[in-house]
Amino acid sequence: MCRVRPQPVQDCKQGVVAAFDAFSNKLPHPPNPVSAFFGSFAALGGLAFTEHILRLNFTEQALLFIGSFGALATLLFGAPAAPLGRPKNVLAGHFICIMCALVIYWCRVPILLAKVLIPALGISGMVYFKVQHPPAAACVIIFATTPLAKDQPGYGAFYLIAPALVGCLYFLLVQFCTGYVVRYFTVKVEPKSAAPKKQPSPKLVSFLEAHGQMLSNAMARAVSHAAESDTDDPLSHVIMRLRMEHARLYLEKSSVLRESSSASSSMVNLVPSARSSTKVQLL
């Protein structure tokens, strides 16, 4: 039988996922040189300063500032909307890579093989879980080549907490603040409203209703003839054909008028002849 989770647990999980998604959607911002500089300076400077304070007052083995965070700063502040820089990729990618590195380190794999096997296995795990994140692979290379990273408490296990996850969370927090400031000072340009469509004049409408079909047919014939003639100057050819079409229509109209006038004159001539025949019959 499959065990059904209680409803409060499912609601809590859905709430956490929704809050995480809302937080992730607020991180991307339009990058610019100023935001990239101050975001990177605040993120890297905060870790470097905290590491310095910890080494002065607590332990010489404190490790927070590592080289892979330079690549992380480039990704989060230089290309904030990049898919590989999403919080899910940042956190899960570091977790998977460092877990692979710890397992290989605890298995006492030779150092020459471990330096190659750790990043290769970490990249493979990120691809399998679809959380690719380039700085995570750089982070485990630092673990494989740095004795101080392996000397962290818990046989190197503390490296997963600090600098990895603590540094990533701090970077995401700085990115969130940077995005808020950038969006706050960005000038919002309101979209221009579309210009109202101009209605055609009544004269144009009546003209097209009366002559639109004739004009369309004439233009179609002129363009078709110009296309078939392979001329170098199609515009002049179209104009010439339109003139010829105008002359043809004018002649057709003139012939129609001539026929109608001749028909009317014949009718006029028939009326007197009819009257005269009527008079003859009466006589």
XYZ file of N, CA and C in Angstrom:
849
model
N 0.835 -1.195 0.000
C 0.000 0.000 0.000
C 0.876 1.253 0.000
N 0.467 2.199 -0.757
C 1.207 3.463 -0.791
C 0.734 4.342 0.351
N 1.708 4.929 1.003
C 1.405 5.778 2.157
C 1.102 7.190 1.674
N -0.035 7.710 2.101
C -0.456 9.051 1.718
C 0.028 10.033 2.771
N 0.668 11.094 2.310
C 1.171 12.104 3.242
C 0.020 12.916 3.810
N 0.137 13.329 5.050
C -0.921 14.174 5.628
C -1.040 15.494 4.861
N -2.230 16.037 4.864
C -2.492 17.275 4.130
C -1.657 18.452 4.630
N -1.457 18.625 5.959
C -0.611 19.760 6.415
C 0.811 19.693 5.881
N 1.343 18.454 5.756
C 2.709 18.335 5.239
C 2.764 18.765 3.774
N 1.780 18.351 2.982
C 1.741 18.749 1.578
C 1.549 20.253 1.430
N 0.686 20.837 2.256
C 0.492 22.293 2.200
C 1.772 23.031 2.556
N 2.484 22.529 3.554
C 3.743 23.180 3.952
C 4.780 23.087 2.831
N 4.849 21.906 2.191
C 5.799 21.747 1.083
C 5.452 22.669 -0.067
N 4.168 22.745 -0.416
C 3.752 23.631 -1.512
C 4.030 25.091 -1.175
N 3.838 25.468 0.099
C 4.123 26.844 0.497
C 5.597 27.173 0.399
N 6.459 26.227 0.791
C 7.901 26.458 0.707
C 8.339 26.586 -0.754
N 7.799 25.693 -1.616
C 8.147 25.743 -3.036
C 7.676 27.059 -3.661
N 6.459 27.499 -3.297
C 5.944 28.750 -3.853
C 6.778 29.944 -3.396
N 7.178 29.945 -2.113
C 8.012 31.049 -1.608
C 9.377 31.057 -2.290
N 9.951 29.862 -2.511
C 11.251 29.781 -3.169
C 11.160 30.257 -4.613
N 10.064 29.879 -5.294
C 9.879 30.340 -6.679
C 9.695 31.852 -6.747
N 8.948 32.411 -5.795
C 8.761 33.864 -5.768
C 10.084 34.582 -5.529
N 10.903 34.018 -4.638
C 12.221 34.600 -4.376
C 13.106 34.506 -5.618
N 13.038 33.383 -6.322
C 13.861 33.187 -7.518
C 13.464 34.142 -8.639
N 12.165 34.427 -8.746
C 11.699 35.311 -9.820
C 12.102 36.759 -9.603
N 12.409 37.135 -8.366
C 12.805 38.514 -8.083
C 14.308 38.741 -8.242
N 15.077 37.675 -8.453
C 16.529 37.835 -8.540
C 16.992 38.439 -9.865
N 16.497 37.983 -11.021
C 17.001 38.565 -12.283
C 16.695 40.054 -12.391
N 17.655 40.798 -12.895
C 17.484 42.241 -13.078
C 18.278 42.657 -14.313
N 17.950 43.791 -14.917
C 18.728 44.254 -16.082
C 20.145 44.617 -15.673
N 21.163 43.898 -16.161
C 22.537 44.194 -15.726
C 23.085 45.451 -16.389
N 23.944 46.125 -15.676
C 24.676 47.270 -16.209
C 26.018 47.322 -15.497
N 26.983 48.064 -16.009
C 28.312 48.074 -15.387
C 28.302 48.489 -13.916
N 27.443 49.425 -13.547
C 27.413 49.899 -12.165
C 26.893 48.801 -11.233
N 25.785 48.181 -11.596
C 25.229 47.125 -10.749
C 26.165 45.925 -10.686
N 26.838 45.600 -11.807
C 27.779 44.475 -11.802
C 28.959 44.763 -10.864
N 29.446 46.015 -10.881
C 30.586 46.351 -10.012
C 30.195 46.301 -8.539
N 29.130 47.006 -8.178
C 28.773 47.083 -6.761
C 28.269 45.739 -6.234
N 27.543 44.967 -7.061
C 27.105 43.654 -6.614
C 28.274 42.723 -6.370
N 29.210 42.675 -7.319
C 30.391 41.813 -7.146
C 31.250 42.286 -5.982
N 31.392 43.606 -5.847
C 32.217 44.145 -4.753
C 31.604 43.798 -3.395
N 30.299 43.938 -3.277
C 29.654 43.644 -1.994
C 29.721 42.155 -1.673
N 29.497 41.303 -2.678
C 29.502 39.860 -2.417
C 30.907 39.354 -2.094
N 31.872 39.685 -2.937
C 33.239 39.207 -2.713
C 33.878 39.897 -1.505
N 33.603 41.206 -1.383
C 34.190 41.928 -0.251
C 33.645 41.464 1.083
N 32.350 41.133 1.149
C 31.781 40.650 2.405
C 32.402 39.339 2.841
N 32.600 38.422 1.903
C 33.227 37.142 2.259
C 34.690 37.318 2.644
N 35.415 38.146 1.878
C 36.833 38.356 2.190
C 37.004 39.016 3.565
N 36.174 40.004 3.870
C 36.278 40.691 5.165
C 35.911 39.747 6.314
N 34.863 38.941 6.132
C 34.461 38.001 7.188
C 35.537 36.951 7.414
N 36.146 36.453 6.345
C 37.222 35.477 6.496
C 38.407 36.091 7.244
N 38.719 37.330 6.928
C 39.829 38.008 7.619
C 39.538 38.156 9.114
N 38.323 38.532 9.474
C 37.957 38.689 10.889
C 38.015 37.338 11.608
N 37.519 36.283 10.943
C 37.544 34.954 11.580
C 38.969 34.472 11.803
N 39.857 34.734 10.863
C 41.242 34.281 11.020
C 41.985 35.084 12.086
N 41.614 36.324 12.260
C 42.273 37.136 13.283
C 41.817 36.759 14.686
N 40.536 36.448 14.851
C 39.970 36.286 16.188
C 39.672 34.841 16.583
N 39.493 33.931 15.603
C 39.069 32.581 15.976
C 40.068 31.524 15.516
N 40.174 31.282 14.228
C 41.009 30.180 13.754
C 41.644 30.543 12.425
N 42.858 30.017 12.224
C 43.567 30.262 10.975
C 43.018 29.422 9.829
N 42.184 28.433 10.151
C 41.652 27.556 9.115
C 40.330 28.053 8.517
N 39.890 29.234 8.921
C 38.639 29.762 8.364
C 38.773 29.947 6.859
N 37.788 29.498 6.149
C 37.836 29.554 4.684
C 36.465 29.962 4.160
N 36.399 31.165 3.593
C 35.161 31.667 2.988
C 35.381 32.202 1.577
N 36.541 32.766 1.330
C 36.819 33.420 0.047
C 37.603 32.446 -0.827
N 36.957 31.908 -1.862
C 37.607 30.960 -2.764
C 37.469 31.448 -4.208
N 38.299 30.909 -5.076
C 38.379 31.411 -6.450
C 37.116 31.199 -7.272
N 36.369 30.140 -6.998
C 35.175 29.872 -7.806
C 34.099 30.922 -7.604
N 34.186 31.676 -6.512
C 33.172 32.716 -6.286
C 33.339 33.882 -7.263
N 34.506 34.010 -7.900
C 34.648 35.001 -8.964
C 33.771 34.645 -10.159
N 33.762 33.349 -10.513
C 32.875 32.909 -11.589
C 31.414 33.044 -11.186
N 31.105 32.773 -9.919
C 29.732 32.919 -9.445
C 29.281 34.381 -9.507
N 30.173 35.307 -9.146
C 29.838 36.731 -9.232
C 29.587 37.156 -10.667
N 30.396 36.652 -11.591
C 30.186 36.979 -13.010
C 28.821 36.499 -13.484
N 28.435 35.309 -13.038
C 27.164 34.730 -13.480
C 25.973 35.456 -12.862
N 26.039 35.763 -11.575
C 24.888 36.358 -10.893
C 24.734 37.848 -11.166
N 25.842 38.557 -11.363
C 25.759 40.010 -11.536
C 26.035 40.457 -12.976
N 26.679 39.598 -13.763
C 26.901 39.927 -15.162
C 25.817 39.413 -16.083
N 25.221 38.276 -15.707
C 24.121 37.686 -16.495
C 23.072 37.147 -15.526
N 22.340 38.040 -14.859
C 21.417 37.594 -13.806
C 20.299 36.684 -14.294
N 19.915 36.821 -15.553
C 18.802 36.013 -16.069
C 19.255 34.697 -16.682
N 20.535 34.355 -16.588
C 21.035 33.118 -17.183
C 20.419 31.910 -16.477
N 19.978 30.897 -17.223
C 19.372 29.716 -16.584
C 20.318 28.994 -15.636
N 21.629 29.009 -15.919
C 22.583 28.315 -15.055
C 22.830 29.052 -13.750
N 22.315 30.264 -13.613
C 22.506 31.033 -12.389
C 21.285 31.073 -11.498
N 20.294 30.234 -11.748
C 19.106 30.199 -10.894
C 19.470 29.665 -9.516
N 18.754 30.082 -8.473
C 19.081 29.600 -7.119
C 19.092 28.081 -7.001
N 18.169 27.427 -7.713
C 18.146 25.964 -7.671
C 19.450 25.391 -8.197
N 19.954 25.919 -9.295
C 21.220 25.437 -9.855
C 22.392 25.767 -8.943
N 22.366 26.973 -8.352
C 23.484 27.394 -7.498
C 23.612 26.475 -6.289
N 22.526 26.285 -5.560
C 22.579 25.510 -4.318
C 22.711 24.011 -4.590
N 21.858 23.486 -5.477
C 21.904 22.043 -5.740
C 23.193 21.653 -6.446
N 23.694 22.510 -7.351
C 24.940 22.190 -8.039
C 26.112 22.089 -7.076
N 26.238 23.028 -6.154
C 27.319 22.960 -5.159
C 27.151 21.753 -4.242
N 25.923 21.473 -3.839
C 25.696 20.337 -2.942
C 26.102 19.027 -3.610
N 25.685 18.813 -4.848
C 26.003 17.563 -5.545
C 27.510 17.425 -5.765
N 28.149 18.489 -6.239
C 29.576 18.421 -6.527
C 30.398 18.176 -5.267
N 30.075 18.854 -4.194
C 30.877 18.702 -2.971
C 30.620 17.346 -2.328
N 29.413 16.813 -2.410
C 29.165 15.465 -1.900
C 29.987 14.442 -2.675
N 30.058 14.599 -3.992
C 30.909 13.704 -4.786
C 32.373 13.843 -4.384
N 32.817 15.084 -4.160
C 34.205 15.316 -3.763
C 34.502 14.700 -2.397
N 33.580 14.802 -1.464
C 33.801 14.239 -0.134
C 33.870 12.714 -0.178
N 32.982 12.107 -0.961
C 33.000 10.643 -1.058
C 34.323 10.163 -1.647
N 34.796 10.817 -2.697
C 36.058 10.406 -3.308
C 37.221 10.659 -2.352
N 37.177 11.742 -1.613
C 38.248 12.053 -0.655
C 38.261 11.047 0.494
N 37.097 10.687 0.991
C 37.023 9.723 2.095
C 37.406 8.308 1.647
N 37.266 8.022 0.358
C 37.682 6.709 -0.165
C 39.184 6.639 -0.425
N 39.905 7.680 -0.141
C 41.360 7.730 -0.276
C 41.822 7.450 -1.707
N 41.132 8.046 -2.663
C 41.542 7.921 -4.057
C 42.854 8.696 -4.242
N 43.800 8.187 -5.015
C 45.066 8.908 -5.238
C 44.813 10.326 -5.744
N 45.646 11.241 -5.287
C 45.417 12.655 -5.534
C 45.405 12.975 -7.035
N 46.265 12.322 -7.822
C 46.301 12.608 -9.253
C 44.991 12.216 -9.932
N 44.431 11.078 -9.532
C 43.157 10.652 -10.089
C 42.003 11.462 -9.508
N 42.109 11.810 -8.231
C 41.014 12.538 -7.567
C 40.819 13.921 -8.182
N 41.900 14.595 -8.577
C 41.779 15.930 -9.156
C 40.960 15.924 -10.449
N 40.963 14.811 -11.154
C 40.206 14.703 -12.396
C 38.836 14.070 -12.153
N 38.798 13.078 -11.261
C 37.559 12.337 -11.027
C 36.514 13.182 -10.303
N 36.943 14.037 -9.381
C 35.986 14.832 -8.591
C 35.162 15.765 -9.484
N 35.772 16.635 -10.305
C 34.928 17.514 -11.146
C 34.143 16.744 -12.200
N 34.746 15.672 -12.748
C 34.027 14.908 -13.770
C 32.771 14.267 -13.187
N 32.892 13.669 -12.009
C 31.734 13.055 -11.381
C 30.713 14.103 -10.950
N 31.185 15.262 -10.481
C 30.266 16.338 -10.087
C 29.479 16.886 -11.272
N 30.155 17.088 -12.405
C 29.459 17.580 -13.601
C 28.443 16.551 -14.079
N 28.824 15.282 -14.040
C 27.884 14.230 -14.445
C 26.648 14.224 -13.538
N 26.852 14.390 -12.231
C 25.709 14.426 -11.320
C 24.818 15.633 -11.555
N 25.413 16.789 -11.850
C 24.595 17.976 -12.128
C 23.771 17.804 -13.397
N 24.375 17.190 -14.420
C 23.629 16.951 -15.656
C 22.492 15.963 -15.404
N 22.739 14.944 -14.587
C 21.697 13.952 -14.294
C 20.504 14.593 -13.596
N 20.766 15.472 -12.653
C 19.682 16.132 -11.917
C 19.245 17.456 -12.563
N 19.851 17.805 -13.721
C 19.471 18.996 -14.487
C 19.641 20.282 -13.673
N 20.766 20.376 -12.973
C 21.071 21.588 -12.191
C 22.505 22.036 -12.509
N 22.836 22.133 -13.811
C 24.199 22.485 -14.198
C 24.559 23.873 -13.668
N 25.778 23.956 -13.106
C 26.245 25.232 -12.547
C 27.774 25.239 -12.617
N 28.375 26.005 -13.557
C 29.834 25.956 -13.742
C 30.657 26.272 -12.492
N 30.329 27.313 -11.686
C 31.163 27.569 -10.505
C 31.208 26.410 -9.518
N 30.203 25.529 -9.514
C 30.232 24.396 -8.598
C 31.366 23.443 -8.955
N 31.589 23.221 -10.253
C 32.706 22.371 -10.666
C 34.043 23.009 -10.295
N 34.146 24.332 -10.440
C 35.372 25.022 -10.026
C 35.575 24.921 -8.515
N 34.474 24.924 -7.784
C 34.554 24.845 -6.321
C 35.167 23.520 -5.865
N 34.796 22.416 -6.503
C 35.339 21.124 -6.082
C 36.766 20.925 -6.588
N 37.132 21.588 -7.689
C 38.540 21.538 -8.101
C 39.409 22.212 -7.043
N 38.914 23.317 -6.476
C 39.635 23.976 -5.386
C 39.745 23.036 -4.189
N 38.673 22.289 -3.900
C 38.712 21.325 -2.795
C 39.757 20.241 -3.058
N 39.836 19.787 -4.309
C 40.752 18.693 -4.624
C 42.211 19.131 -4.622
N 42.487 20.406 -4.822
C 43.875 20.888 -4.948
C 44.327 21.756 -3.782
N 43.470 21.989 -2.789
C 43.816 22.886 -1.687
C 43.846 22.096 -0.371
N 44.995 21.965 0.278
C 45.041 21.228 1.550
C 44.178 21.859 2.635
N 44.049 23.187 2.644
C 43.249 23.844 3.667
C 41.784 23.441 3.570
N 41.292 23.220 2.359
C 39.902 22.797 2.197
C 39.687 21.399 2.763
N 40.673 20.517 2.572
C 40.540 19.158 3.107
C 40.720 19.094 4.616
N 41.340 20.114 5.188
C 41.569 20.142 6.638
C 40.403 20.752 7.401
N 39.310 21.055 6.736
C 38.149 21.608 7.424
C 37.568 20.563 8.387
N 36.866 20.987 9.431
C 36.312 20.020 10.401
C 35.453 18.953 9.734
N 35.399 17.780 10.356
C 34.620 16.672 9.814
C 35.278 16.032 8.613
N 36.635 15.971 8.608
C 37.381 15.409 7.491
C 36.997 16.089 6.168
N 36.894 17.393 6.231
C 36.584 18.175 5.035
C 35.097 18.397 4.802
N 34.239 17.782 5.628
C 32.792 17.906 5.396
C 32.295 19.323 5.636
N 32.996 20.082 6.505
C 32.557 21.449 6.779
C 32.709 22.340 5.545
N 33.496 21.885 4.562
C 33.646 22.649 3.311
C 32.308 22.782 2.591
N 31.414 21.806 2.785
C 30.091 21.886 2.168
C 29.280 23.036 2.761
N 29.461 23.277 4.055
C 28.702 24.347 4.727
C 29.350 25.692 4.469
N 30.631 25.784 4.763
C 31.384 27.018 4.545
C 32.736 26.624 3.947
N 33.056 27.140 2.796
C 32.475 28.309 2.133
C 31.303 28.037 1.182
N 31.003 26.781 0.878
C 30.123 26.507 -0.261
C 28.724 27.061 -0.063
N 27.916 26.443 0.809
C 26.511 26.841 0.918
C 26.354 28.218 1.558
N 27.174 28.526 2.572
C 27.088 29.854 3.194
C 27.429 30.936 2.180
N 28.495 30.713 1.405
C 28.874 31.693 0.386
C 27.808 31.847 -0.693
N 27.208 30.734 -1.116
C 26.166 30.805 -2.155
C 24.941 31.556 -1.651
N 24.524 31.268 -0.423
C 23.365 31.966 0.129
C 23.640 33.468 0.270
N 24.847 33.800 0.676
C 25.198 35.222 0.792
C 25.192 35.898 -0.582
N 25.705 35.223 -1.603
C 25.686 35.772 -2.957
C 24.256 35.983 -3.443
N 23.376 35.021 -3.183
C 21.981 35.169 -3.612
C 21.302 36.323 -2.886
N 21.647 36.514 -1.611
C 21.080 37.636 -0.869
C 21.551 38.970 -1.452
N 22.827 39.056 -1.789
C 23.352 40.289 -2.401
C 22.717 40.508 -3.769
N 22.518 39.445 -4.526
C 21.864 39.588 -5.829
C 20.428 40.079 -5.678
N 19.735 39.575 -4.665
C 18.363 40.034 -4.416
C 18.343 41.533 -4.098
N 19.248 41.981 -3.244
C 19.307 43.407 -2.893
C 19.708 44.255 -4.100
N 20.656 43.758 -4.889
C 21.083 44.496 -6.082
C 19.943 44.637 -7.074
N 19.200 43.548 -7.282
C 18.066 43.612 -8.198
C 16.996 44.568 -7.720
N 16.754 44.600 -6.409
C 15.753 45.534 -5.868
C 16.173 46.980 -6.109
N 17.452 47.280 -5.879
C 17.935 48.650 -6.072
C 17.890 49.035 -7.551
N 18.283 48.122 -8.427
C 18.280 48.415 -9.862
C 16.869 48.681 -10.348
N 15.920 47.832 -9.933
C 14.531 48.036 -10.369
C 13.937 49.308 -9.768
N 14.388 49.682 -8.586
C 13.853 50.886 -7.934
C 14.299 52.144 -8.676
N 15.548 52.158 -9.148
C 16.073 53.354 -9.802
C 15.930 53.312 -11.324
N 15.420 52.237 -11.866
C 15.223 52.170 -13.305
C 13.992 52.973 -13.692
N 14.132 53.836 -14.683
C 13.023 54.671 -15.135
C 12.051 53.787 -15.917
N 10.834 53.783 -15.473
C 9.816 52.988 -16.139
C 9.220 53.785 -17.297
N 9.318 53.233 -18.467
C 8.785 53.872 -19.668
C 7.412 53.275 -19.942
N 6.400 54.136 -19.886
C 5.047 53.659 -20.149
C 4.868 53.406 -21.646
N 4.274 52.297 -21.995
C 4.076 52.016 -23.426
C 3.127 53.013 -24.065
N 3.486 53.446 -25.252
C 2.661 54.415 -25.960
C 1.361 53.761 -26.422
N 0.294 54.495 -26.205
C -1.000 53.978 -26.638
C -1.101 54.043 -28.156
N -1.721 53.054 -28.712
C -1.845 53.001 -30.166
C -2.715 54.147 -30.672
N -2.249 54.766 -31.745
C -2.995 55.880 -32.322
C -4.322 55.386 -32.883
N -5.386 56.152 -32.662
C -6.690 55.702 -33.188
C -6.677 55.658 -34.711
N -7.322 54.655 -35.234
C -7.372 54.502 -36.689
C -8.220 55.614 -37.314
N -7.660 56.211 -38.362
C -8.352 57.295 -39.035
C -9.386 56.724 -39.996
N -10.615 57.152 -39.830
C -11.685 56.669 -40.685
C -11.606 57.327 -42.061
N -11.832 56.565 -43.130
C -11.795 57.173 -44.477
C -12.949 58.154 -44.654
N -12.700 59.150 -45.476
C -13.723 60.181 -45.716
C -14.892 59.596 -46.506
N -16.088 60.173 -46.351
C -17.246 59.680 -47.116
C -17.047 59.755 -48.625
N -16.334 60.818 -49.098
C -16.075 60.926 -50.535
C -15.248 59.754 -51.044
N -14.215 59.368 -50.237
C -13.378 58.252 -50.650
C -14.181 56.953 -50.683
N -15.047 56.777 -49.689
C -15.859 55.562 -49.638
C -16.786 55.477 -50.847
N -17.467 56.586 -51.152
C -18.377 56.587 -52.298
C -17.625 56.412 -53.614
N -16.430 57.021 -53.709
C -15.631 56.884 -54.935
C -15.206 55.433 -55.149
N -14.759 54.756 -54.052
C -14.342 53.371 -54.189
C -15.518 52.450 -54.489
N -16.662 52.773 -53.917
C -17.834 51.959 -54.219
C -18.227 52.071 -55.689
N -18.038 53.274 -56.278
C -18.433 53.484 -57.666
C -17.386 52.982 -58.657
N -16.091 53.182 -58.337
C -15.046 52.896 -59.317
C -13.991 51.914 -58.817
N -14.176 51.363 -57.648
C -13.133 50.500 -57.087
C -12.864 49.271 -57.915
N -13.898 48.615 -58.387
C -13.718 47.400 -59.173
C -13.007 47.686 -60.491
N -13.376 48.796 -61.129
C -12.741 49.156 -62.388
C -11.254 49.468 -62.193
N -10.935 50.217 -61.133
C -9.538 50.539 -60.868
C -8.729 49.293 -60.531
N -9.320 48.403 -59.767
C -8.622 47.176 -59.396
C -8.332 46.314 -60.608
N -9.293 46.166 -61.494
C -9.086 45.365 -62.690
C -8.024 45.979 -63.599
N -8.075 47.309 -63.744
C -7.095 47.981 -64.603
C -5.686 47.824 -64.046
N -5.531 47.992 -62.741
C -4.214 47.852 -62.138
C -3.714 46.418 -62.236
N -4.605 45.452 -62.051
C -4.198 44.048 -62.153
C -3.714 43.718 -63.550
N -4.418 44.186 -64.575
C -3.997 43.922 -65.944
C -2.663 44.600 -66.263
N -2.481 45.827 -65.778
C -1.235 46.546 -66.051
C -0.046 45.865 -65.380
N -0.200 45.446 -64.123
C 0.902 44.791 -63.402
C 1.207 43.432 -64.017
N 0.170 42.701 -64.417
C 0.383 41.400 -65.045
C 1.136 41.539 -66.363
N 0.788 42.536 -67.142
C 1.485 42.748 -68.417
C 2.930 43.168 -68.185
N 3.181 43.992 -67.163
C 4.556 44.403 -66.865
C 5.390 43.222 -66.401
N 4.784 42.301 -65.635
C 5.519 41.127 -65.166
C 5.877 40.199 -66.315
N 5.014 40.090 -67.310
C 5.271 39.204 -68.434
C 6.243 39.800 -69.446
N 6.407 41.121 -69.429
C 7.260 41.762 -70.439
C 8.733 41.770 -70.068
N 9.105 41.431 -68.825
C 10.506 41.417 -68.367
C 11.195 42.757 -68.621
N 10.530 43.837 -68.317
C 11.100 45.162 -68.537
C 12.001 45.561 -67.381
N 12.953 46.472 -67.664
C 13.841 46.983 -66.621
C 13.209 48.113 -65.825
N 12.165 48.695 -66.355
C 11.497 49.807 -65.683
C 10.009 49.454 -65.540
N 9.668 48.649 -64.547
C 8.275 48.187 -64.456
C 7.292 49.315 -64.156
N 7.754 50.350 -63.418
C 6.827 51.421 -63.070
C 6.348 52.168 -64.310
N 7.271 52.535 -65.187
C 6.877 53.236 -66.415
C 6.008 52.344 -67.291
N 6.292 51.030 -67.276
C 5.488 50.113 -68.068
C 4.064 50.045 -67.519
N 3.937 50.024 -66.212
C 2.601 50.006 -65.609
C 1.843 51.285 -65.943
N 2.558 52.422 -65.865
C 1.908 53.708 -66.188
C 1.447 53.721 -67.646
N 2.290 53.194 -68.531
C 1.914 53.157 -69.946
C 0.687 52.261 -70.147
N 0.665 51.116 -69.518
C -0.474 50.222 -69.658
C -1.735 50.837 -69.078
N -1.594 51.605 -67.989
C -2.760 52.278 -67.426
C -3.315 53.323 -68.395
N -2.404 54.027 -69.072
C -2.867 54.997 -70.077
C -3.616 54.291 -71.213
N -3.070 53.165 -71.651
C -3.744 52.408 -72.700
C -5.098 51.900 -72.219
N -5.129 51.466 -70.969
C -6.399 51.000 -70.409
C -7.400 52.138 -70.316
N -6.896 53.335 -69.958
C -7.766 54.503 -69.891
C -8.328 54.835 -71.275
N -7.466 54.756 -72.292
C -7.930 55.046 -73.662
C -8.974 54.021 -74.105
N -8.744 52.739 -73.768
C -9.700 51.710 -74.149
C -11.053 51.934 -73.477
N -11.018 52.241 -72.185
C -12.271 52.486 -71.480
C -12.981 53.732 -72.018
N -12.154 54.758 -72.401
C -12.750 55.976 -72.950
C -13.447 55.687 -74.283
N -12.801 54.867 -75.115
C -13.412 54.514 -76.395
C -14.681 53.692 -76.206
N -14.631 52.758 -75.247
C -15.827 51.968 -74.975
C -16.980 52.857 -74.509
N -16.649 53.814 -73.648
C -17.681 54.717 -73.143
C -18.227 55.595 -74.276
N -17.313 56.053 -75.161
C -17.749 56.908 -76.277
C -18.658 56.139 -77.222
N -18.303 54.863 -77.505
C -19.135 54.060 -78.401
C -20.506 53.814 -77.797
N -20.533 53.592 -76.473
C -21.824 53.386 -75.794
C -22.666 54.645 -75.894
N -22.049 55.809 -75.697
C -22.788 57.069 -75.792
C -23.289 57.301 -77.218
N -22.438 56.934 -78.236
C -22.823 57.119 -79.622
C -24.037 56.252 -79.975
N -23.991 55.016 -79.490
C -25.100 54.107 -79.770
C -26.390 54.594 -79.123
N -26.245 55.074 -77.872
C -27.444 55.564 -77.180
C -28.013 56.815 -77.865
N -27.120 57.692 -78.361
C -27.605 58.909 -79.033
C -28.263 58.576 -80.365
N -27.661 57.593 -81.080
C -28.270 57.200 -82.349
C -29.617 56.540 -82.133
N -29.717 55.754 -81.059
C -31.001 55.112 -80.756
C -32.052 56.150 -80.404
N -31.674 57.162 -79.660
C -32.636 58.211 -79.284
C -33.066 59.027 -80.505
N -32.123 59.300 -81.440
C -32.483 60.077 -82.642
C -33.418 59.284 -83.547
N -33.203 57.976 -83.623
C -34.099 57.149 -84.426
C -35.496 57.132 -83.837
N -35.556 57.123 -82.505
C -36.865 57.175 -81.862
C -37.556 58.493 -82.150
N -36.795 59.580 -82.186
C -37.376 60.887 -82.476
C -37.900 60.931 -83.908
N -37.161 60.292 -84.832
C -37.604 60.271 -86.225
C -38.844 59.402 -86.413
N -38.962 58.380 -85.594
C -40.120 57.496 -85.711
C -41.413 58.172 -85.275
N -41.347 59.103 -84.357
C -42.561 59.759 -83.832
C -43.270 60.571 -84.910
N -42.612 61.454 -85.688
C -43.323 62.197 -86.750
C -43.885 61.287 -87.817
N -43.127 60.198 -88.167
C -43.641 59.284 -89.182
C -44.901 58.587 -88.705
N -44.916 58.269 -87.417
C -46.115 57.628 -86.863
C -47.294 58.595 -86.896
N -47.048 59.865 -86.604
C -48.122 60.859 -86.617
C -48.689 61.040 -88.028
N -47.749 61.059 -88.991
C -48.223 61.279 -90.381
C -49.049 60.103 -90.862
N -48.641 58.882 -90.494
C -49.412 57.696 -90.896
C -50.773 57.697 -90.246
N -50.832 58.195 -89.038
C -52.120 58.264 -88.351
C -53.058 59.263 -89.068
N -52.521 60.388 -89.525
C -53.320 61.386 -90.236
C -53.839 60.824 -91.554
N -52.992 60.048 -92.225
C -53.423 59.479 -93.507
C -54.559 58.521 -93.314
N -54.473 57.716 -92.264
C -55.533 56.781 -91.975
C -56.831 57.510 -91.650
N -56.755 58.622 -90.942
C -57.956 59.373 -90.572
C -58.612 59.963 -91.805
N -57.799 60.405 -92.744
C -58.358 60.970 -93.960
C -58.991 59.878 -94.820
